[in-house]
mmCIF file of C-alpha atoms in Angstrom:
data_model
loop_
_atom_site.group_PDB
_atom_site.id
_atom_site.type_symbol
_atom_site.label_atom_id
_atom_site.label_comp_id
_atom_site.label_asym_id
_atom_site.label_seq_id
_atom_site.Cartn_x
_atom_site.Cartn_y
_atom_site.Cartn_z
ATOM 1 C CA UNK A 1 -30.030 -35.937 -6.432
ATOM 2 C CA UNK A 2 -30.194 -33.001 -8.671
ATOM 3 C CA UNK A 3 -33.144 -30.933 -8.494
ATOM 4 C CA UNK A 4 -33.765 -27.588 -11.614
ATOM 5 C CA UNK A 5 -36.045 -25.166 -9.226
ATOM 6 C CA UNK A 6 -37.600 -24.239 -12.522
ATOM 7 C CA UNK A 7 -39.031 -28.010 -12.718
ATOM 8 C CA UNK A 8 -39.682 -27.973 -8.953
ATOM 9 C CA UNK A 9 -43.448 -26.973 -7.215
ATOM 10 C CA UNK A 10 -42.911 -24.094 -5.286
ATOM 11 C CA UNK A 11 -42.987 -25.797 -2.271
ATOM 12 C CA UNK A 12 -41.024 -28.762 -3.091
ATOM 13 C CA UNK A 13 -38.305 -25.523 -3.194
ATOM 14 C CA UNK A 14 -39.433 -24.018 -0.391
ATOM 15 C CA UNK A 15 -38.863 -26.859 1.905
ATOM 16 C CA UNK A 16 -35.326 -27.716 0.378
ATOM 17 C CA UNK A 17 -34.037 -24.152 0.487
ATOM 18 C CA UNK A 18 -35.206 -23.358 4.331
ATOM 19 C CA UNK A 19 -34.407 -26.868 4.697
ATOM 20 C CA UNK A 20 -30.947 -26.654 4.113
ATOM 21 C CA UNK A 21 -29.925 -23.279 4.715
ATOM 22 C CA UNK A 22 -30.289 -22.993 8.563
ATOM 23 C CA UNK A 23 -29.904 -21.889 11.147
ATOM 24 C CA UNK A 24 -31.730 -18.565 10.012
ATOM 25 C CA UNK A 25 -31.635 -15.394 12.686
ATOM 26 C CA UNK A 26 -34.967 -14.280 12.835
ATOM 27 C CA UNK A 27 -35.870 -10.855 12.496
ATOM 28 C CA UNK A 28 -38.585 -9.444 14.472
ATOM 29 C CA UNK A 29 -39.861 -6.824 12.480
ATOM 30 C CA UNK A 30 -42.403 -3.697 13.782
ATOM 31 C CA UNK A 31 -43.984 -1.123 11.392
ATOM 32 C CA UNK A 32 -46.211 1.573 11.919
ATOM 33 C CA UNK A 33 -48.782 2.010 9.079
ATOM 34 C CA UNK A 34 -49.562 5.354 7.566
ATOM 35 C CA UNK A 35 -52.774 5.450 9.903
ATOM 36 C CA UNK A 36 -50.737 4.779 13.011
ATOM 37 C CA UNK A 37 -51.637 1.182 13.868
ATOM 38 C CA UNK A 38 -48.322 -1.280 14.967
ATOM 39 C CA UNK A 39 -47.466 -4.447 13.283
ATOM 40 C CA UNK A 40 -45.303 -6.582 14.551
ATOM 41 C CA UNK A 41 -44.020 -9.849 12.242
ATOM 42 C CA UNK A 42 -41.262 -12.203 12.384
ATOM 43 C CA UNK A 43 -38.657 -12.582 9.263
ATOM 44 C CA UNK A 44 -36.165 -15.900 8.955
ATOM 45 C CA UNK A 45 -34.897 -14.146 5.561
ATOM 46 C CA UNK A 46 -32.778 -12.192 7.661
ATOM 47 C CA UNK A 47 -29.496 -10.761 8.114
ATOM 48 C CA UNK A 48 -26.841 -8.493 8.752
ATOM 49 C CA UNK A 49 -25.227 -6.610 4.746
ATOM 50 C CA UNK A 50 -22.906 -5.000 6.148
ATOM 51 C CA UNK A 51 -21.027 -2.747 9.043
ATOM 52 C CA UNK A 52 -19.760 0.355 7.190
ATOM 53 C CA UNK A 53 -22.176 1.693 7.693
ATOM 54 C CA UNK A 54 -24.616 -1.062 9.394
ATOM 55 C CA UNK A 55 -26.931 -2.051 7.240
ATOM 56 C CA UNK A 56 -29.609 -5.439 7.255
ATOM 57 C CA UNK A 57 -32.025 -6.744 5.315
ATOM 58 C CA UNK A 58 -34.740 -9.188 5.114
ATOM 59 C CA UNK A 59 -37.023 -10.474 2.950
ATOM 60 C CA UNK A 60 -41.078 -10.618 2.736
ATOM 61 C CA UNK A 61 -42.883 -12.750 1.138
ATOM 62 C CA UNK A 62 -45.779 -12.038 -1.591
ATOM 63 C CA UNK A 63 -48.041 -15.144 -1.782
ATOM 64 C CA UNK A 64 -50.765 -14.800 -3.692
ATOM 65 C CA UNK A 65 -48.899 -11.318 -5.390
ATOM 66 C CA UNK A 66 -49.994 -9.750 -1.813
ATOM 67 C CA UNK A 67 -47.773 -7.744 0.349
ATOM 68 C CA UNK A 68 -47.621 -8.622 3.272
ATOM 69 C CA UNK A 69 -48.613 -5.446 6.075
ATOM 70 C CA UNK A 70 -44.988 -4.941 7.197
ATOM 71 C CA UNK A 71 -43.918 -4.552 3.516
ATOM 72 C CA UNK A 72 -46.630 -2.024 3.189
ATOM 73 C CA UNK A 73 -45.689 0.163 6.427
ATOM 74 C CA UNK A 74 -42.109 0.102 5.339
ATOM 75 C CA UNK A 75 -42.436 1.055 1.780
ATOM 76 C CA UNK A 76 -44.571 3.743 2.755
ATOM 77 C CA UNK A 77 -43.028 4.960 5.634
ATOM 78 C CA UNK A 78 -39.609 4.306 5.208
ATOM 79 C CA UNK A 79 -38.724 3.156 8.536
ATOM 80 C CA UNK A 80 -38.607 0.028 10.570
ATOM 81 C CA UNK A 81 -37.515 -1.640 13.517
ATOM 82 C CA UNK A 82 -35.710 -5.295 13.941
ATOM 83 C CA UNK A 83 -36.149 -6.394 17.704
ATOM 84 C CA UNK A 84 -34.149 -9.655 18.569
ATOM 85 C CA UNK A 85 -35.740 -12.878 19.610
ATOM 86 C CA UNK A 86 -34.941 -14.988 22.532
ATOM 87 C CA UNK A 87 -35.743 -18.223 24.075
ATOM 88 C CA UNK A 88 -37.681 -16.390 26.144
ATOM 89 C CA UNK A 89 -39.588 -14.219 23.430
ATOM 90 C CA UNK A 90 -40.289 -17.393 21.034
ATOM 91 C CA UNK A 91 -44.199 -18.290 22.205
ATOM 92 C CA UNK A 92 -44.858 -14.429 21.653
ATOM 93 C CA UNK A 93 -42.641 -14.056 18.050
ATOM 94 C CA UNK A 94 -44.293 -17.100 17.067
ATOM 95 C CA UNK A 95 -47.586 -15.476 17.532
ATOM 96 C CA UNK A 96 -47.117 -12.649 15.388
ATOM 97 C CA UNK A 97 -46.463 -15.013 12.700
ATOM 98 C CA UNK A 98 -50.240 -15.644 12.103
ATOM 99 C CA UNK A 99 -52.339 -13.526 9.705
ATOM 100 C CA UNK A 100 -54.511 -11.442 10.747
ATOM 101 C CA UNK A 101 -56.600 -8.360 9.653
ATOM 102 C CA UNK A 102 -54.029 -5.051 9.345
ATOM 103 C CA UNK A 103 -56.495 -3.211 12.107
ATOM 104 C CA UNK A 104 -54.382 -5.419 14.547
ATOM 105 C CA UNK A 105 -51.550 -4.357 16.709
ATOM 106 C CA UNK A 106 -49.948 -7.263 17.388
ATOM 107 C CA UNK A 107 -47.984 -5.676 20.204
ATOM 108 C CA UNK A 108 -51.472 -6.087 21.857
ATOM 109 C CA UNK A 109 -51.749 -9.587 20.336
ATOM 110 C CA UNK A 110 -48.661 -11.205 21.743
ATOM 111 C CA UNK A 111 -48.895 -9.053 24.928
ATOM 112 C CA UNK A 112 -45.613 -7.790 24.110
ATOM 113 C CA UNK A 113 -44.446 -3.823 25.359
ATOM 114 C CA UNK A 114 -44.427 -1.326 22.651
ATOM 115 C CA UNK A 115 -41.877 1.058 23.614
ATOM 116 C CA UNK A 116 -40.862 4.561 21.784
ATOM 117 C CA UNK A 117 -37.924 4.613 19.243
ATOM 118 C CA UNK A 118 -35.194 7.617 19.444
ATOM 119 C CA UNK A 119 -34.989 8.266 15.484
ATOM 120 C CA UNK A 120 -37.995 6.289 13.699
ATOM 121 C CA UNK A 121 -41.323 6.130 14.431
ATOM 122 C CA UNK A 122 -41.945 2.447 14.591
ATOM 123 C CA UNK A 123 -42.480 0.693 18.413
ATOM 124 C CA UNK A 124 -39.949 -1.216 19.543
ATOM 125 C CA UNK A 125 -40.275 -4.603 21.791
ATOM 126 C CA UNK A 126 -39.370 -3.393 25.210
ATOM 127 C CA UNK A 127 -38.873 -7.100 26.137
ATOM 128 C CA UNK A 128 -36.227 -8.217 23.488
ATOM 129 C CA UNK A 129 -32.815 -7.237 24.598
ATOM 130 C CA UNK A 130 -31.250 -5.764 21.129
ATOM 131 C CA UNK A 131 -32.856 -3.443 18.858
ATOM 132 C CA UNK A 132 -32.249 -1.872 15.644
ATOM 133 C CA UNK A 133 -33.939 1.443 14.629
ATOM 134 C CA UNK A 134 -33.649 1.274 10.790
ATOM 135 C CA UNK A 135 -34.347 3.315 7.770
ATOM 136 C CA UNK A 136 -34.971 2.169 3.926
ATOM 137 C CA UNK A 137 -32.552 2.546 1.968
ATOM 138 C CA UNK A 138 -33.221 0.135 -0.712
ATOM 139 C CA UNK A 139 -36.121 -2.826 -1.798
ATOM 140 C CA UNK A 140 -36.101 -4.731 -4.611
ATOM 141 C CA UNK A 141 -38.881 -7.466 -6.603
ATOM 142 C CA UNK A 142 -37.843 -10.768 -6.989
ATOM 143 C CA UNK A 143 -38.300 -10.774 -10.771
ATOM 144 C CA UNK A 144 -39.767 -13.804 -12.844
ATOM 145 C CA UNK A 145 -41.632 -15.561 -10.100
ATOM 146 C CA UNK A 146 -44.510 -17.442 -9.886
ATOM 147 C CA UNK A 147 -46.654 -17.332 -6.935
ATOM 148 C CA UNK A 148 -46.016 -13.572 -6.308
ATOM 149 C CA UNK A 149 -42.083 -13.658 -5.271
ATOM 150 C CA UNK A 150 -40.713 -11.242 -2.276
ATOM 151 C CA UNK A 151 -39.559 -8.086 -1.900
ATOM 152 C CA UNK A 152 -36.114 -7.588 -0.942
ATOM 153 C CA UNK A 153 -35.840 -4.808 1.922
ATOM 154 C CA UNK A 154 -32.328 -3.110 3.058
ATOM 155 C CA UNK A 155 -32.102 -0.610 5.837
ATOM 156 C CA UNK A 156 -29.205 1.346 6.938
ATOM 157 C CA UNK A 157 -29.375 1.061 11.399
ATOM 158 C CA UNK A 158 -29.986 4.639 12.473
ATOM 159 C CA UNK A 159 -30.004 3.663 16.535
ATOM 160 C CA UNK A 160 -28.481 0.746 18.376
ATOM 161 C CA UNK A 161 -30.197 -0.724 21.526
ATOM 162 C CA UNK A 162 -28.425 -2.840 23.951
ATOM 163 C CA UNK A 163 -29.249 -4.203 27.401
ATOM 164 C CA UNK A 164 -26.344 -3.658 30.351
ATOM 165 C CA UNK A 165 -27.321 -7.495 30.925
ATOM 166 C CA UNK A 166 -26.548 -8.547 27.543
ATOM 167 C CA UNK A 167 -22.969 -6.417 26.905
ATOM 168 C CA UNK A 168 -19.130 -7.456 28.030
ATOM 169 C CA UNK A 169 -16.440 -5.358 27.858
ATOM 170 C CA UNK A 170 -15.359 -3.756 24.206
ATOM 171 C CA UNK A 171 -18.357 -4.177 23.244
ATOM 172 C CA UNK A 172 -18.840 -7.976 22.949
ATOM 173 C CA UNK A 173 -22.114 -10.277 23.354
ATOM 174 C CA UNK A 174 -22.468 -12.280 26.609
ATOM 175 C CA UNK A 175 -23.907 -15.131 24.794
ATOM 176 C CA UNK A 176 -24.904 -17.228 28.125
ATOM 177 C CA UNK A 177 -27.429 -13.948 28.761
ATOM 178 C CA UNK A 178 -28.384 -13.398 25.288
ATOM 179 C CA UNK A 179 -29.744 -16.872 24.385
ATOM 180 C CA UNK A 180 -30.961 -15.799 20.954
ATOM 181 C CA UNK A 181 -33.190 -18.318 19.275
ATOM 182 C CA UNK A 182 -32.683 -18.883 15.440
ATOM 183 C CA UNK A 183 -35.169 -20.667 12.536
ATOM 184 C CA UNK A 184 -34.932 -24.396 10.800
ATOM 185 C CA UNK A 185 -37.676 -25.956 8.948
ATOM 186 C CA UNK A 186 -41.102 -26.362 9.457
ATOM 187 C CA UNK A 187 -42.074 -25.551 12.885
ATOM 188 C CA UNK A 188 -38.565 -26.026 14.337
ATOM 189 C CA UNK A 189 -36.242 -23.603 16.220
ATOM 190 C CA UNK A 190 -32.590 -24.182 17.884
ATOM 191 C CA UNK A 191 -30.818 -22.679 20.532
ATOM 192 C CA UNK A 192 -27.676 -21.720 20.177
ATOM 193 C CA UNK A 193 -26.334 -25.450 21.408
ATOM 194 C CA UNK A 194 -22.622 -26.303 21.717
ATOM 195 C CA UNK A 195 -20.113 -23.816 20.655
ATOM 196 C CA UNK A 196 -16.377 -24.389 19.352
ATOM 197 C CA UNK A 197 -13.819 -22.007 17.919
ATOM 198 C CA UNK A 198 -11.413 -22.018 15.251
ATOM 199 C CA UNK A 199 -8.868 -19.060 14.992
ATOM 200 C CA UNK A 200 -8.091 -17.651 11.444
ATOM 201 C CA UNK A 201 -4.301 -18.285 9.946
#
């Protein structure tokens, strides 16, 4: 099948690009609005850009050509925070995926521990287990779109945050204590699953 996304409803390409581009990391993103109240909000269009010097991005959303509240905090403050998720943070991520009214700290919402950062102002989620203070450095509009596009956010990683429980030695990920959680389609998640290894030539 051949499919021209410019013939395709928008969510006939929606469900064939997060269809088939998985798994996603999920980025668990907290905010602080100008006025001081948390947001909390979970982002599949995530990833790492780049280690010299660290850098991630992720993506939000715009339906209805509305920004979403975490787009708002972070183009106005310039600053965010990515906490982690984990099998055993999913119910609570998954609950700051809702919308609801900006007044609401969704810290409060999930019953999730906002904790202080060292270098932004943002909260960070005392239970996830890695967290990355970040900074803006860069967003972009998704130009020529149709229900309102998304905004393209980059942030350069100002603080690193690592559980002893989670660290090996030289600075490697102890995956069996980790046990990050990553996004398919719909309303499905994986695990990490089986792993295998295949050395470079």
């Amino acid at each position: 099948m051949l499919f021209d996304p410019n013939e395709l409803e928008y969510s006939a390409v929606y469900k064939l690009l997060t269809g088939a581009i998985i798994p996603r990391p999920i980025g668990w993103i907290s905010s602080i609005s100008e006025d001081g109240i948390n947001n909390l909000a979970p982002f599949s269009y995530f990833n790492a850009v780049g280690e010299d010097p660290p850098h991630v991005m992720f993506a939000a959303g715009r339906g209805n050509n509305t920004n979403k509240d975490t787009l708002n905090n972070v183009l106005a403050t310039k600053q965010f925070v990515v906490n982690m998720v984990t099998e055993e943070l999913a119910e609570q991520m998954n609950t700051t995926a809702q919308s609801v009214p900006s007044e609401v700290d969704e810290f409060e919402l999930a019953g999730v521990t906002p904790i202080a950062s060292l270098k932004v102002k943002p909260m960070r989620v005392k239970e996830s287990p890695i967290t990355f203070e970040c900074e803006l450095v860069h967003h972009y509009f998704l130009e020529d779109h149709k229900n309102g596009g998304a905004c393209i956010i980059i942030g350069r990683i100002v603080m690193m945050h690592f559980d002893d429980e989670v660290l090996l030695d030289h600075y490697k990920i102890n995956l069996e204590t980790y046990k990050p959680i990553s996004r398919l389609a719909g309303s499905n998640y994986a695990k990490l699953g089986e792993l295998f290894s295949i050395k470079r030539g």
